[in-house]
XYZ file of C-alpha atoms in Angstrom:
179
model
C 0.000 0.000 0.000
C 1.353 3.435 -0.801
C -0.926 6.140 0.658
C -3.495 5.663 3.366
C -6.201 8.326 3.548
C -7.545 8.952 7.043
C -10.472 10.955 8.390
C -11.878 11.542 11.864
C -15.216 9.872 11.226
C -18.468 10.894 12.833
C -19.819 13.683 10.618
C -16.565 13.676 8.655
C -16.677 10.258 7.052
C -15.528 9.758 3.475
C -16.169 6.536 1.557
C -12.519 6.359 0.424
C -10.929 7.093 3.839
C -10.398 5.114 7.028
C -11.959 6.602 10.143
C -9.565 7.097 13.077
C -11.908 8.643 15.635
C -12.513 12.127 16.942
C -9.905 13.791 19.147
C -6.246 13.201 19.800
C -6.377 9.973 21.802
C -8.694 8.007 19.516
C -6.728 9.278 16.501
C -3.405 8.123 18.001
C -4.652 4.648 18.833
C -6.448 3.945 15.543
C -3.689 5.483 13.370
C -1.099 3.314 15.135
C -3.212 0.195 14.582
C -3.630 1.039 10.889
C 0.106 1.661 10.420
C 0.958 -1.711 11.945
C -1.699 -3.554 9.929
C -1.500 -1.807 6.547
C 2.129 -0.575 6.445
C 1.477 2.552 4.338
C 4.261 4.683 2.877
C 2.276 7.881 3.453
C -0.605 9.040 5.636
C -2.975 11.694 4.316
C -5.354 13.027 6.931
C -8.388 14.870 5.547
C -10.915 16.932 7.432
C -12.115 20.354 8.416
C -10.383 23.100 10.331
C -11.012 26.421 11.977
C -9.042 29.572 11.199
C -7.525 31.555 14.044
C -7.243 34.920 12.342
C -6.487 34.918 8.615
C -7.625 32.866 5.681
C -10.691 32.140 3.632
C -13.570 29.912 4.546
C -13.993 26.848 2.335
C -10.364 27.037 1.154
C -8.038 24.045 1.267
C -4.977 24.139 3.527
C -2.188 21.565 3.586
C -0.152 21.022 6.721
C 2.862 19.013 7.785
C 3.362 21.074 10.947
C 1.195 20.512 13.978
C 1.212 21.697 17.549
C -0.576 20.819 20.763
C -0.855 24.210 22.446
C -3.628 24.416 25.012
C -5.325 27.596 26.206
C -3.671 27.208 29.607
C -0.291 27.690 27.893
C -1.414 31.119 26.693
C -2.233 32.132 30.257
C 1.103 30.872 31.628
C -0.862 28.838 34.153
C 0.571 25.422 33.300
C 3.681 23.899 31.786
C 4.310 20.586 30.107
C 7.453 18.468 29.900
C 6.258 16.865 26.635
C 7.174 18.090 23.178
C 4.187 19.964 21.789
C 5.187 20.493 18.173
C 5.987 18.307 15.207
C 7.212 19.224 11.749
C 7.643 16.442 9.233
C 10.321 17.264 6.714
C 8.141 16.554 3.734
C 8.000 18.950 0.822
C 4.546 20.086 -0.201
C 3.444 23.303 -1.851
C 2.771 25.308 1.322
C 2.390 24.142 4.880
C 0.186 25.839 7.423
C 0.791 25.593 11.165
C -2.058 23.617 12.686
C -2.903 23.453 16.367
C -4.581 20.359 17.788
C -6.472 20.078 21.037
C -9.398 18.095 22.333
C -11.172 21.426 22.694
C -12.379 23.741 19.926
C -11.626 27.430 20.295
C -14.698 29.656 20.245
C -13.103 32.734 21.778
C -11.911 35.410 19.326
C -9.371 36.864 21.786
C -7.852 33.438 22.454
C -7.714 32.810 18.695
C -5.738 36.051 18.279
C -3.298 34.859 20.948
C -2.835 31.539 19.138
C -2.236 33.483 15.912
C 0.454 35.586 17.648
C 2.295 32.302 18.274
C 2.273 31.709 14.499
C -0.547 29.173 14.557
C -2.973 29.458 11.655
C -5.394 26.529 11.731
C -7.126 24.354 14.283
C -7.918 20.657 13.806
C -8.374 18.148 16.608
C -6.586 15.130 15.110
C -3.642 16.264 12.944
C -1.041 16.466 15.736
C -1.746 12.827 16.635
C -1.560 11.641 13.031
C 1.781 13.371 12.439
C 3.229 12.048 15.714
C 2.267 8.487 14.806
C 3.688 8.940 11.297
C 6.996 10.160 12.716
C 7.119 7.202 15.114
C 6.691 4.753 12.224
C 8.945 6.694 9.813
C 6.077 7.421 7.413
C 5.487 10.572 5.377
C 2.311 12.382 6.378
C 0.297 15.523 5.813
C -3.081 17.002 6.482
C -5.436 18.314 3.830
C -8.004 20.480 5.571
C -10.866 22.700 4.494
C -11.734 25.719 6.652
C -15.325 25.772 7.851
C -15.167 28.574 10.402
C -13.167 31.199 12.218
C -12.445 30.466 15.873
C -14.935 32.791 17.511
C -18.293 32.691 19.305
C -20.013 31.517 16.095
C -17.490 28.747 15.363
C -19.889 25.828 15.842
C -22.686 27.524 13.897
C -20.418 28.092 10.880
C -18.886 24.615 11.188
C -22.354 23.063 10.904
C -23.327 25.408 8.068
C -20.183 24.753 6.000
C -19.236 21.152 6.805
C -21.054 19.475 3.915
C -19.576 21.857 1.307
C -16.136 21.546 2.937
C -16.245 17.770 2.521
C -17.162 18.227 -1.143
C -14.250 20.667 -1.631
C -11.827 18.194 -0.052
C -13.011 15.439 -2.387
C -12.684 17.738 -5.424
C -9.151 18.717 -4.334
C -8.130 15.073 -3.930
C -9.505 14.241 -7.385
C -7.782 17.256 -8.954
C -4.426 16.192 -7.396
C -4.991 12.543 -8.471
C -4.903 11.355 -4.873
C -8.203 9.507 -5.294
């Protein structure tokens, strides 16, 4: 097998992708199981994302850089001894810095603070997928479509745009001959 296309599942299922679960823990476990079983040469994670400050809704963003920066980090209230960033040295057109957390940002001021750190996108699973890929020595990237800005209307816009975002991802994959 060469490339393995992954998605979170739930409302973001694709007929041509394997579901890995929603959130960082489920994604880590299922992606690891799939890597052991299927031995892919590349992982391609597809899904939706939120924008912290800049960008266009319903645009496609590719990422090979992911972070796990929690809100508590912004407030200097907690520290962590674990590494909270990963950058796979894979060359793709452009790579956007994606933050992953088990929580979705719906606070515009917090989103601005994440953006000041250089973070551009938010997706719950990408950090896990890239960490697993690095562990197994596999190339990996995320292909994400923005459904919302990270503000008080984040969930409303996510629901409104999710179906079209999935269609845009599929069109992008077809255009790039990935599917």
